[in-house]
Amino acid sequence: MPPMLPVPSSRFLVPAPGPGARRAAPDAGPVDGRVPYAATRRDPLAMRLSPCRQFPAGPGNDYVESPSHGDERPQDGWRIMRSPLRRAPRGGLDHDGAPERGKAPEHAGRPPRAPGGRPLLGHVKPLLTDPLGLLASLPRHGEVVELRFGRTPTYVVCSPEAAQRVLRNSDHAFDKGGVFYENMRSIVGDGMATCPLAKHKRLRRLAQPAFQSGRMTGYARTIQAQVDAVTATWRHGQVLDVLPEMRSLATRSNLATMFCRRDLGPEVAGLRQSVTDFVDHQTILRMIAPGLNRLPTGRNRRYRASEARLLRFLDEEIAAYRKDGKDHGDLMSMFTTALDSDRLSDKEVRDTAMTVLLGGITATAVGHAWALHQLSQDSALDAEVADEAQAVAQLGQEHTAAEVMARLPRTRGVVAEVLRRRSPSYIFPRVTVTDTTIGSRRIPAGAQVLLSPYVLHHRPDLFPSPEDFDPYRWDGRDPHQVKGWLPFGAGESKCIAYELAFMDLTLSLAGIVRSWRMHPCPGSVRPRPRLHLEPHGLTLRLTERNPR
Ligand code: HEM
């Protein structure tokens, strides 16, 4: 699940014993299994964070102040606290982006700070006024670049090697934490996408069978049926409000691949409304200040009612699947019938299902909407995709999903390019749990590190003319093998459904374009960074290709 805003990891803070203190508070221990941080300050306004751990006192188990970083800016007035017990290997990156052990760079320094920051506010203004412009400008300054939001150091990763180093996380220096994840946990629970590393591996292993390649042909048929059902309601000349309509389609496909035990027809509209309420609730302000969600406002009450409807639905379905005990070839069967003695508990199934529903539906809908927008802009490209789609429609049911996908090279190119230029997940955060390095740069413990597909996908050296929509750049190339193309992340938390999501986008696009042509309506369409990178203001007029 997705993105977000560079915000401080406030809940990790525990009171430090006082200005100039050199030791962690004696009772400082893990908070909810996570590592808290003590702040040490030399001036009353500035603060840097350092991990506190509960170890018996004794030689070597003390906290010592390290010498200042070589290039630390004197005006910062900071010293770095470093735990002697947990020190990540320092050094450059090997070819996978993993730290090269034993190769400590002599002159590893702090990342450069992006220009344009203001005293106190830091980069808050450019973030709020032109977040995408800010992100795209960062690689000019280095492979890791510092932004400031107030006094909080945030580091944006700007090279593919550095992104691999963080996402592969072979030394466990990074974890999911901070205000964004706390906000998400309060909504989707402690599921696979939001839980800390300590819990993640097991959840991932248990859910993985639901996303294996062998399942794709069944899912492909389910998705095709949903596309047919949604497009059957469209009329020649109709103007489509594209994002809500694609949310309907994604909700149907997601529910059908997840719960095919019975027909969910009557419930789909209510569940789609819950998903919409969830997305609308995720404003930038609420992500920065999740406390706003607890105020007794009408909007919050409506949202809570929606959330309760979703949870009730999931609880009833989990109970029904457990009782039934059969494998229906859907995601929920996989989650509930695992033979593993270490199977998912009801709460784990519910939290993971929430992630899959909310994250999966919202990201996929945004991808569909951008793809339709692009085809509406280019009639020649649209015709190519329509030809492919009509050719695969002649194939019989005996073809596997992989065979169908192989016959849709142009459609796949369009999807790969949509995921590059308008990657739905445009930014997602991590926190450092120890002092560490990314490439030749030192990153202190307790910092927020932002991974951004948007940043990488708009580097002209990796993708020439990055703002051009050019699906032909993918001819003969498998995007999953292309350096710097990371719409699904990478490493241990890479989107577990990346194969399903890519197939869904491709087959749904082909299924729509086979019968419908989209025409742009007046008005501008612009990318709006919310939970995902949405096409704001997108309406399209429909014409039927072969009117009945
Ligand atoms: C275009 C569609 C999608 C995009 C762009 C997308 C993107 C992502 C990204 C970037 C992550 C990694 C976030 C991180 O490392 O912090 C992720 C994780 C995840 N996604 Fe997706 N996703 C999509 C569709 C889906 C769908 C359809 C499902 C489920 C059916 C899904 C389920 C998940 C789950 C469960 C995780 C957490 C994986 C883990 O932490 O191990 N996603 N997704």
Coordinates of C-alpha atoms and ligand atoms in Angstrom, one line a residue:
M1 CA 0.0 0.0 0.0
P2 CA 0.9 3.4 -0.8
P3 CA 2.5 6.6 -0.4
M4 CA 2.8 9.3 1.6
L5 CA 3.8 12.4 3.0
P6 CA 7.1 13.2 4.6
V7 CA 6.0 13.5 8.2
P8 CA 7.9 13.0 11.5
S9 CA 7.8 9.7 13.3
S10 CA 6.4 11.3 16.4
R11 CA 5.3 8.2 18.2
F12 CA 8.8 6.9 18.3
L13 CA 9.8 9.8 20.5
V14 CA 10.3 9.3 24.2
P15 CA 11.3 12.1 26.5
A16 CA 15.1 12.4 26.7
P17 CA 16.4 12.9 30.2
G18 CA 17.1 16.6 29.5
P19 CA 19.2 19.0 27.5
G20 CA 22.6 17.8 26.7
A21 CA 21.9 14.3 28.1
R22 CA 24.1 11.5 27.0
R23 CA 22.1 8.5 28.1
A24 CA 18.7 7.1 27.1
A25 CA 16.0 7.3 29.7
P26 CA 16.4 4.2 31.9
D27 CA 12.9 2.9 31.3
A28 CA 13.0 3.5 27.6
G29 CA 12.1 0.3 25.9
P30 CA 10.3 -0.9 22.8
V31 CA 6.9 0.7 22.1
D32 CA 4.6 -1.8 20.6
G33 CA 7.6 -3.9 19.8
R34 CA 9.3 -1.0 18.0
V35 CA 12.4 0.9 18.9
P36 CA 11.7 4.2 20.5
Y37 CA 14.1 7.1 20.2
A38 CA 15.5 9.6 22.6
A39 CA 16.2 13.1 21.5
T40 CA 19.2 14.9 22.6
R41 CA 19.5 18.6 22.1
R42 CA 22.1 21.2 22.4
D43 CA 19.9 24.1 21.5
P44 CA 16.3 24.2 22.5
L45 CA 14.9 24.3 19.0
A46 CA 16.8 21.5 17.3
M47 CA 16.5 17.8 17.8
R48 CA 18.1 14.7 16.4
L49 CA 17.0 11.2 17.2
S50 CA 18.8 8.2 18.4
P51 CA 17.6 4.6 19.2
C52 CA 17.2 3.6 22.8
R53 CA 17.4 0.0 23.7
Q54 CA 16.8 -1.8 27.0
F55 CA 20.1 -3.5 27.6
P56 CA 21.7 -4.2 30.9
A57 CA 24.0 -1.4 31.9
G58 CA 27.7 -2.2 31.6
P59 CA 30.7 -1.5 29.5
G60 CA 29.9 -1.2 25.9
N61 CA 26.1 -0.9 26.7
D62 CA 26.2 2.8 27.3
Y63 CA 25.2 5.5 24.9
V64 CA 28.1 7.6 23.8
E65 CA 28.1 10.7 21.9
S66 CA 29.9 10.2 18.6
P67 CA 32.1 12.8 17.1
S68 CA 30.1 15.1 14.8
H69 CA 29.8 14.1 11.2
G70 CA 32.5 15.6 9.1
D71 CA 30.3 17.7 7.0
E72 CA 27.6 18.5 9.5
R73 CA 26.5 22.1 9.1
P74 CA 27.6 24.1 12.1
Q75 CA 24.3 26.0 12.3
D76 CA 22.4 22.7 13.0
G77 CA 23.9 22.7 16.5
W78 CA 23.5 18.9 16.7
R79 CA 25.4 15.9 17.7
I80 CA 24.5 12.4 16.6
M81 CA 23.9 9.7 19.2
R82 CA 24.8 6.3 18.0
S83 CA 24.1 2.9 19.5
P84 CA 27.3 0.9 19.8
L85 CA 25.2 -2.3 19.8
R86 CA 23.7 -2.0 16.4
R87 CA 25.8 -0.5 13.7
A88 CA 24.8 -1.1 10.1
P89 CA 27.6 -1.9 7.7
R90 CA 28.9 1.3 6.2
G91 CA 30.0 1.5 2.7
G92 CA 29.1 1.8 -0.9
L93 CA 26.5 -0.2 -2.8
D94 CA 27.1 -3.5 -4.6
H95 CA 25.4 -4.1 -7.9
D96 CA 22.1 -5.0 -6.2
G97 CA 22.2 -1.9 -4.2
A98 CA 23.1 -3.8 -1.0
P99 CA 25.7 -2.2 1.2
E100 CA 29.2 -3.5 0.5
R101 CA 30.4 -4.9 3.8
G102 CA 33.8 -3.8 4.9
K103 CA 34.0 -0.9 2.5
A104 CA 33.4 2.1 4.7
P105 CA 33.7 5.2 2.6
E106 CA 36.3 7.4 4.2
H107 CA 34.4 10.6 3.4
A108 CA 30.8 9.4 3.9
G109 CA 28.9 12.6 4.6
R110 CA 25.4 13.8 5.2
P111 CA 23.1 14.0 2.2
P112 CA 22.9 17.5 0.5
R113 CA 19.9 19.5 1.5
A114 CA 17.5 20.5 -1.3
P115 CA 17.5 24.3 -2.0
G116 CA 14.4 26.3 -1.4
G117 CA 13.9 25.5 2.3
R118 CA 12.8 28.3 4.7
P119 CA 13.7 28.8 8.3
L120 CA 11.4 26.9 10.6
L121 CA 9.1 25.7 7.8
G122 CA 11.8 24.0 5.8
H123 CA 10.3 22.7 2.5
V124 CA 6.7 22.7 3.6
K125 CA 5.7 25.4 1.1
P126 CA 7.0 23.7 -2.1
L127 CA 5.6 20.4 -0.8
L128 CA 2.1 21.9 -0.5
T129 CA 2.2 24.1 -3.7
D130 CA 4.1 21.9 -6.1
P131 CA 4.9 18.5 -4.6
L132 CA 5.6 16.8 -8.0
G133 CA 7.8 19.6 -9.2
L134 CA 9.7 19.4 -5.9
L135 CA 10.2 15.6 -6.2
A136 CA 11.3 15.7 -9.9
S137 CA 13.9 18.3 -9.1
L138 CA 15.7 16.3 -6.4
P139 CA 17.9 14.0 -8.4
R140 CA 19.9 17.0 -9.6
H141 CA 21.3 17.3 -6.1
G142 CA 22.4 13.8 -5.4
E143 CA 21.4 10.1 -4.9
V144 CA 19.9 10.9 -1.5
V145 CA 18.6 14.5 -0.8
E146 CA 17.5 16.0 2.5
L147 CA 14.2 17.8 2.8
R148 CA 13.1 19.6 6.0
F149 CA 9.7 19.8 7.4
G150 CA 10.0 22.0 10.4
R151 CA 13.1 20.5 12.1
T152 CA 12.5 16.9 11.0
P153 CA 15.1 15.5 8.7
T154 CA 13.6 13.6 5.8
Y155 CA 15.7 11.9 3.1
V156 CA 14.5 11.3 -0.4
V157 CA 16.1 8.4 -2.3
C158 CA 16.9 9.5 -5.9
S159 CA 18.8 6.7 -7.5
P160 CA 17.7 3.2 -8.4
E161 CA 20.7 1.7 -6.6
A162 CA 19.9 3.6 -3.4
A163 CA 16.3 2.6 -3.7
Q164 CA 17.3 -1.1 -4.0
R165 CA 19.5 -0.7 -0.9
V166 CA 16.6 0.6 1.2
L167 CA 13.9 -1.7 -0.1
R168 CA 16.0 -4.9 0.0
N169 CA 17.1 -3.9 3.5
S170 CA 19.5 -6.7 4.0
D171 CA 20.8 -5.3 7.2
H172 CA 17.3 -4.4 8.6
A173 CA 18.3 -0.8 9.0
F174 CA 14.8 0.4 7.8
D175 CA 11.3 -0.4 9.0
K176 CA 7.8 0.8 8.4
G177 CA 7.0 3.4 11.0
G178 CA 6.1 7.0 11.6
V179 CA 2.9 9.0 11.5
F180 CA 1.9 7.8 8.0
Y181 CA 1.9 4.1 9.1
E182 CA 0.3 4.9 12.4
N183 CA -2.5 6.6 10.6
M184 CA -2.8 3.7 8.2
R185 CA -2.8 1.2 11.0
S186 CA -5.6 3.0 12.7
I187 CA -7.6 2.4 9.5
V188 CA -6.5 -0.9 7.9
G189 CA -5.2 -2.5 11.0
D190 CA -1.8 -4.2 11.5
G191 CA -1.8 -6.1 8.2
M192 CA 1.0 -7.1 5.9
A193 CA 1.4 -3.7 4.2
T194 CA 1.5 -1.7 7.4
C195 CA 3.0 -3.9 10.1
P196 CA 6.6 -3.6 11.3
L197 CA 9.3 -6.0 9.9
A198 CA 9.2 -8.2 13.0
K199 CA 5.7 -9.4 12.0
H200 CA 5.8 -9.0 8.3
K201 CA 7.7 -12.1 7.1
R202 CA 5.2 -14.6 8.5
L203 CA 2.2 -12.7 7.1
R204 CA 3.8 -12.5 3.7
R205 CA 4.7 -16.2 3.6
L206 CA 1.1 -17.2 4.5
A207 CA -0.6 -14.9 2.0
Q208 CA 1.9 -15.6 -0.8
P209 CA 0.2 -18.7 -2.3
A210 CA -2.9 -16.6 -3.2
F211 CA -0.7 -14.6 -5.6
Q212 CA 1.2 -17.4 -7.4
S213 CA 1.3 -17.4 -11.2
G214 CA -0.7 -20.6 -11.3
R215 CA -3.7 -18.7 -10.0
M216 CA -3.7 -16.0 -12.7
T217 CA -5.8 -17.8 -15.3
G218 CA -8.7 -18.2 -12.9
Y219 CA -8.4 -14.5 -11.8
A220 CA -8.2 -13.4 -15.5
R221 CA -11.6 -15.0 -16.2
T222 CA -13.1 -13.4 -13.1
I223 CA -11.7 -9.9 -14.1
Q224 CA -13.0 -10.3 -17.7
A225 CA -16.5 -11.0 -16.4
Q226 CA -16.4 -7.9 -14.3
V227 CA -15.3 -5.7 -17.2
D228 CA -18.2 -7.1 -19.3
A229 CA -20.7 -6.4 -16.5
V230 CA -19.6 -2.8 -15.9
T231 CA -19.3 -1.9 -19.6
A232 CA -22.7 -3.4 -20.3
T233 CA -24.3 -0.5 -18.5
W234 CA -22.5 2.2 -20.6
R235 CA -24.4 4.0 -23.4
H236 CA -23.1 5.5 -26.7
G237 CA -22.5 9.3 -26.2
Q238 CA -22.4 9.0 -22.4
V239 CA -19.9 11.2 -20.4
L240 CA -18.1 9.1 -17.9
D241 CA -16.7 10.4 -14.6
V242 CA -13.8 8.1 -15.0
L243 CA -12.2 7.7 -11.6
P244 CA -15.4 6.8 -9.7
E245 CA -16.4 4.4 -12.5
M246 CA -13.0 2.7 -12.5
R247 CA -13.3 2.4 -8.7
S248 CA -16.5 0.5 -9.3
L249 CA -14.7 -1.8 -11.7
A250 CA -11.8 -2.3 -9.4
T251 CA -14.1 -2.9 -6.5
R252 CA -16.0 -5.6 -8.4
S253 CA -12.8 -7.2 -9.7
N254 CA -11.1 -7.1 -6.3
L255 CA -14.1 -8.5 -4.5
A256 CA -14.7 -11.2 -7.2
T257 CA -11.1 -12.4 -7.0
M258 CA -11.1 -12.3 -3.3
F259 CA -14.6 -13.7 -2.5
C260 CA -16.0 -15.8 -5.3
R261 CA -17.8 -18.2 -2.9
R262 CA -21.0 -16.4 -3.6
D263 CA -22.4 -13.5 -5.7
L264 CA -21.8 -10.3 -4.0
G265 CA -23.9 -8.2 -6.4
P266 CA -26.2 -6.4 -3.9
E267 CA -23.3 -5.5 -1.6
V268 CA -20.9 -4.1 -4.2
A269 CA -22.4 -0.6 -4.2
G270 CA -22.2 -0.3 -0.4
L271 CA -18.6 -1.6 -0.3
R272 CA -17.5 0.7 -3.1
Q273 CA -18.9 3.6 -1.1
S274 CA -16.8 2.5 1.9
V275 CA -13.7 2.5 -0.3
T276 CA -14.6 6.0 -1.7
D277 CA -15.2 7.3 1.8
F278 CA -11.8 6.0 2.8
V279 CA -10.0 7.6 -0.1
D280 CA -11.7 10.9 0.4
H281 CA -10.8 10.8 4.0
Q282 CA -7.1 10.6 3.3
T283 CA -6.3 14.3 2.8
I284 CA -2.8 15.6 3.3
L285 CA -3.9 17.4 6.5
R286 CA -5.2 14.2 8.0
M287 CA -2.1 12.3 7.2
I288 CA 0.1 14.9 8.9
A289 CA -2.3 15.2 11.9
P290 CA -4.1 11.9 12.3
G291 CA -5.6 13.3 15.6
L292 CA -8.1 15.1 13.4
N293 CA -9.8 11.7 12.7
R294 CA -10.9 11.5 16.3
L295 CA -12.8 14.8 16.4
P296 CA -16.6 14.3 16.6
T297 CA -17.4 15.9 13.3
G298 CA -20.1 14.7 10.9
R299 CA -17.5 13.7 8.3
N300 CA -15.6 11.5 10.8
R301 CA -18.9 9.9 11.9
R302 CA -19.8 9.1 8.3
Y303 CA -16.3 7.7 7.8
R304 CA -16.6 5.5 10.9
A305 CA -20.0 4.1 9.8
S306 CA -18.4 3.2 6.4
E307 CA -15.5 1.5 8.1
A308 CA -17.8 -0.4 10.4
R309 CA -19.7 -1.7 7.4
L310 CA -16.5 -2.9 5.8
L311 CA -15.3 -4.6 9.0
R312 CA -18.7 -6.3 9.5
F313 CA -18.7 -7.6 6.0
L314 CA -15.1 -9.0 6.4
D315 CA -15.9 -10.6 9.7
E316 CA -19.0 -12.4 8.3
E317 CA -17.1 -13.6 5.2
I318 CA -14.1 -14.9 7.3
A319 CA -16.5 -16.8 9.5
A320 CA -18.3 -18.3 6.5
Y321 CA -15.0 -19.3 4.8
R322 CA -13.7 -20.9 7.9
K323 CA -16.9 -22.9 8.3
D324 CA -17.0 -24.0 4.7
G325 CA -13.3 -24.9 4.7
K326 CA -13.2 -25.3 0.9
D327 CA -10.8 -23.9 -1.6
H328 CA -12.8 -21.7 -4.0
G329 CA -9.8 -20.6 -6.0
D330 CA -10.0 -17.1 -4.5
L331 CA -7.8 -15.0 -2.3
M332 CA -10.0 -15.6 0.8
S333 CA -9.8 -19.4 0.5
M334 CA -6.0 -19.0 0.5
F335 CA -6.0 -16.9 3.6
T336 CA -8.4 -19.1 5.5
T337 CA -7.6 -22.6 4.5
A338 CA -3.8 -22.6 4.7
L339 CA -2.6 -26.1 5.9
D340 CA 0.2 -24.4 7.7
S341 CA -0.1 -25.0 11.5
D342 CA 1.0 -21.4 11.7
R343 CA -2.1 -20.2 9.8
L344 CA -3.4 -16.6 9.9
S345 CA -5.7 -15.7 12.8
D346 CA -9.1 -14.1 12.1
K347 CA -7.6 -10.7 12.9
E348 CA -4.6 -11.2 10.7
V349 CA -6.9 -12.3 7.8
R350 CA -9.1 -9.3 8.4
D351 CA -6.2 -6.8 8.5
T352 CA -4.6 -8.3 5.4
A353 CA -8.0 -8.4 3.6
M354 CA -8.5 -4.7 4.5
T355 CA -5.1 -3.9 2.9
V356 CA -5.9 -5.9 -0.1
L357 CA -9.3 -4.3 -0.6
L358 CA -8.4 -0.7 0.1
G359 CA -4.9 -0.6 -1.3
G360 CA -5.6 -2.9 -4.2
I361 CA -8.8 -1.2 -5.3
T362 CA -7.6 2.4 -5.0
A363 CA -4.3 1.9 -6.8
T364 CA -5.8 -0.2 -9.6
A365 CA -8.6 2.3 -10.2
V366 CA -6.1 5.1 -10.6
G367 CA -4.1 3.0 -13.0
H368 CA -7.2 2.2 -15.1
A369 CA -8.2 5.9 -15.2
W370 CA -4.8 7.1 -16.4
A371 CA -4.6 4.4 -19.1
L372 CA -8.0 5.5 -20.5
H373 CA -7.0 9.1 -20.4
Q374 CA -3.8 8.3 -22.4
L375 CA -5.7 6.4 -25.1
S376 CA -8.3 9.2 -25.4
Q377 CA -5.3 11.5 -26.3
D378 CA -4.0 9.4 -29.2
S379 CA -6.3 7.8 -31.7
A380 CA -3.6 5.8 -33.5
L381 CA -2.4 4.2 -30.3
D382 CA -6.0 3.6 -29.3
A383 CA -6.6 1.8 -32.7
E384 CA -3.5 -0.4 -32.1
V385 CA -4.7 -1.5 -28.6
A386 CA -8.3 -2.1 -30.0
D387 CA -6.9 -4.3 -32.8
E388 CA -5.0 -6.4 -30.2
A389 CA -8.0 -6.6 -28.0
Q390 CA -10.3 -7.7 -30.8
A391 CA -7.8 -10.4 -31.8
V392 CA -7.5 -11.9 -28.3
A393 CA -11.3 -11.9 -28.0
Q394 CA -11.4 -14.5 -30.7
L395 CA -9.3 -16.9 -28.6
G396 CA -11.0 -19.8 -26.9
Q397 CA -11.3 -20.2 -23.1
E398 CA -8.5 -22.9 -23.2
H399 CA -5.8 -20.2 -23.3
T400 CA -3.9 -19.4 -20.1
A401 CA -3.6 -15.9 -18.8
A402 CA 0.1 -15.9 -19.8
E403 CA -0.8 -16.8 -23.4
V404 CA -3.4 -14.0 -23.6
M405 CA -1.0 -11.5 -22.1
A406 CA 1.7 -12.5 -24.6
R407 CA -0.7 -11.4 -27.4
L408 CA -1.2 -7.9 -26.0
P409 CA 2.3 -6.3 -26.4
R410 CA 1.1 -2.8 -27.2
T411 CA -1.5 -2.9 -24.4
R412 CA 1.2 -4.0 -22.0
G413 CA 3.4 -1.2 -23.2
V414 CA 0.6 1.3 -22.4
V415 CA 0.2 -0.1 -18.9
A416 CA 4.0 -0.1 -18.3
E417 CA 4.2 3.5 -19.4
V418 CA 1.2 4.5 -17.3
L419 CA 2.8 3.0 -14.3
R420 CA 6.0 4.8 -15.1
R421 CA 4.7 8.3 -15.9
R422 CA 1.8 8.3 -13.4
S423 CA 2.8 5.7 -11.0
P424 CA -0.2 5.4 -8.6
S425 CA 2.1 4.9 -5.6
Y426 CA 4.2 7.9 -6.0
I427 CA 5.9 7.9 -2.6
F428 CA 6.2 5.5 0.3
P429 CA 8.1 6.0 3.6
R430 CA 10.4 4.1 5.8
V431 CA 12.2 5.0 9.1
T432 CA 15.7 4.2 10.0
V433 CA 16.0 2.1 13.1
T434 CA 19.8 2.5 13.4
D435 CA 22.5 4.9 12.0
T436 CA 23.1 3.7 8.5
T437 CA 24.4 4.6 5.1
I438 CA 22.8 4.8 1.7
G439 CA 25.5 4.8 -0.9
S440 CA 28.1 7.2 0.3
R441 CA 25.7 9.1 2.6
R442 CA 25.2 8.7 6.3
I443 CA 21.6 8.7 7.6
P444 CA 21.0 9.0 11.3
A445 CA 18.7 6.7 13.2
G446 CA 15.1 7.9 13.6
A447 CA 15.1 9.7 10.2
Q448 CA 12.3 9.4 7.7
V449 CA 13.4 8.0 4.3
L450 CA 11.1 8.4 1.3
L451 CA 11.1 6.1 -1.7
S452 CA 9.5 7.6 -4.7
P453 CA 8.8 5.9 -8.0
Y454 CA 7.8 9.4 -9.2
V455 CA 11.4 10.6 -8.6
L456 CA 13.0 7.7 -10.4
H457 CA 10.5 7.6 -13.2
H458 CA 11.1 11.2 -14.1
R459 CA 14.9 11.0 -14.3
P460 CA 15.8 11.9 -18.0
D461 CA 18.9 9.7 -17.9
L462 CA 16.8 6.6 -17.1
F463 CA 13.7 7.5 -19.1
P464 CA 14.5 10.1 -21.9
S465 CA 11.8 12.8 -22.2
P466 CA 10.2 11.5 -19.0
E467 CA 7.0 13.7 -19.3
D468 CA 6.2 12.3 -22.7
F469 CA 3.8 9.4 -22.8
D470 CA 5.7 6.9 -25.0
P471 CA 4.6 3.2 -24.8
Y472 CA 6.9 2.4 -27.6
R473 CA 9.9 2.7 -25.2
W474 CA 8.8 -0.7 -23.8
D475 CA 9.0 -2.5 -27.2
G476 CA 10.9 -5.7 -26.6
R477 CA 11.6 -4.9 -22.9
D478 CA 10.2 -6.5 -19.8
P479 CA 9.5 -3.5 -17.5
H480 CA 10.0 -5.7 -14.4
Q481 CA 13.6 -6.1 -15.5
V482 CA 14.2 -2.4 -16.1
K483 CA 16.4 -0.5 -13.7
G484 CA 14.5 2.3 -12.0
W485 CA 11.0 1.2 -12.9
L486 CA 9.5 0.6 -9.5
P487 CA 5.7 1.2 -9.4
F488 CA 5.3 -1.9 -7.2
G489 CA 8.3 -1.2 -5.0
A490 CA 11.0 -3.9 -4.6
G491 CA 12.5 -6.3 -2.0
E492 CA 10.7 -7.8 1.0
S493 CA 7.6 -5.5 0.8
K494 CA 7.2 -5.4 -3.0
C495 CA 3.5 -5.4 -3.9
I496 CA 2.5 -9.0 -3.3
A497 CA -0.1 -8.6 -6.1
Y498 CA 2.2 -7.1 -8.7
E499 CA 1.6 -9.8 -11.3
L500 CA -2.2 -9.8 -10.7
A501 CA -2.3 -6.0 -10.7
F502 CA -0.4 -5.7 -14.0
M503 CA -2.6 -8.4 -15.6
D504 CA -5.8 -6.7 -14.3
L505 CA -4.7 -3.3 -15.8
T506 CA -3.8 -5.0 -19.1
L507 CA -6.9 -7.2 -19.5
S508 CA -9.3 -4.6 -18.3
L509 CA -7.9 -2.0 -20.7
A510 CA -8.2 -4.5 -23.6
G511 CA -11.7 -5.5 -22.5
I512 CA -12.9 -1.8 -22.5
V513 CA -11.1 -0.6 -25.6
R514 CA -12.3 -3.6 -27.6
S515 CA -15.8 -2.1 -27.7
W516 CA -15.5 1.5 -26.6
R517 CA -13.6 4.6 -27.8
M518 CA -12.9 7.4 -25.3
H519 CA -12.9 11.1 -26.3
P520 CA -11.5 13.9 -24.1
C521 CA -14.0 16.4 -22.7
P522 CA -13.2 20.1 -22.3
G523 CA -11.2 21.0 -19.1
S524 CA -7.8 20.1 -17.9
V525 CA -6.7 16.9 -16.3
R526 CA -3.9 17.1 -13.8
P527 CA -2.2 14.7 -11.5
R528 CA -3.4 15.2 -7.9
P529 CA -1.2 13.6 -5.2
R530 CA -3.5 12.1 -2.6
L531 CA -3.3 8.6 -1.3
H532 CA -2.4 7.8 -4.9
L533 CA -1.5 10.0 -7.8
E534 CA -5.1 10.6 -9.1
P535 CA -6.1 12.1 -12.5
H536 CA -8.1 15.1 -11.3
G537 CA -10.9 16.4 -13.5
L538 CA -11.0 13.4 -15.8
T539 CA -14.2 12.9 -17.7
L540 CA -14.4 11.1 -21.1
R541 CA -17.2 10.8 -23.7
L542 CA -17.9 7.3 -24.8
T543 CA -18.6 6.1 -28.3
E544 CA -19.3 2.5 -29.2
R545 CA -16.9 1.0 -31.8
N546 CA -19.4 -1.3 -33.4
P547 CA -22.8 0.1 -32.4
R548 CA -25.4 -2.7 -31.9
Ligands
HEM1 C1 -1.7 -0.7 -10.0 C2 -1.9 -1.4 -8.9 C3 -1.0 -1.4 -7.7 C4 0.1 -0.7 -7.4 C5 0.7 0.4 -8.2 C6 0.6 -1.2 -6.1 C7 1.7 -0.7 -5.5 C8 2.2 -1.2 -4.3 C9 3.5 -0.8 -3.7 C10 4.4 0.3 -4.3 C11 3.6 -1.5 -2.6 C12 4.9 -1.5 -1.7 C13 4.7 -0.4 -0.6 C14 6.0 -0.4 0.3 O1 7.0 -1.0 0.0 O2 5.8 0.2 1.3 C15 2.5 -2.4 -2.5 C16 2.3 -3.3 -1.5 C17 1.2 -4.1 -1.4 N1 0.2 -4.3 -2.3 FE1 0.0 -3.3 -4.0 N2 -0.2 -2.2 -5.7 C18 -1.2 -2.4 -6.6 C19 -2.3 -3.3 -6.6 C20 -2.5 -4.2 -5.6 C21 -3.5 -5.1 -5.5 C22 -4.6 -5.3 -6.7 C23 -3.4 -5.8 -4.4 C24 -4.2 -6.9 -3.8 C25 -5.1 -7.7 -4.6 C26 -2.3 -5.2 -3.6 C27 -1.9 -5.6 -2.4 C28 -0.7 -5.2 -1.8 C29 -0.2 -5.7 -0.5 C30 -0.9 -6.7 0.4 C31 1.0 -5.0 -0.2 C32 1.9 -5.2 1.0 C33 3.0 -6.1 0.6 C34 4.0 -6.3 1.7 O3 4.2 -5.4 2.5 O4 4.6 -7.4 1.8 N3 -1.7 -4.3 -4.4 N4 1.7 -2.2 -3.6

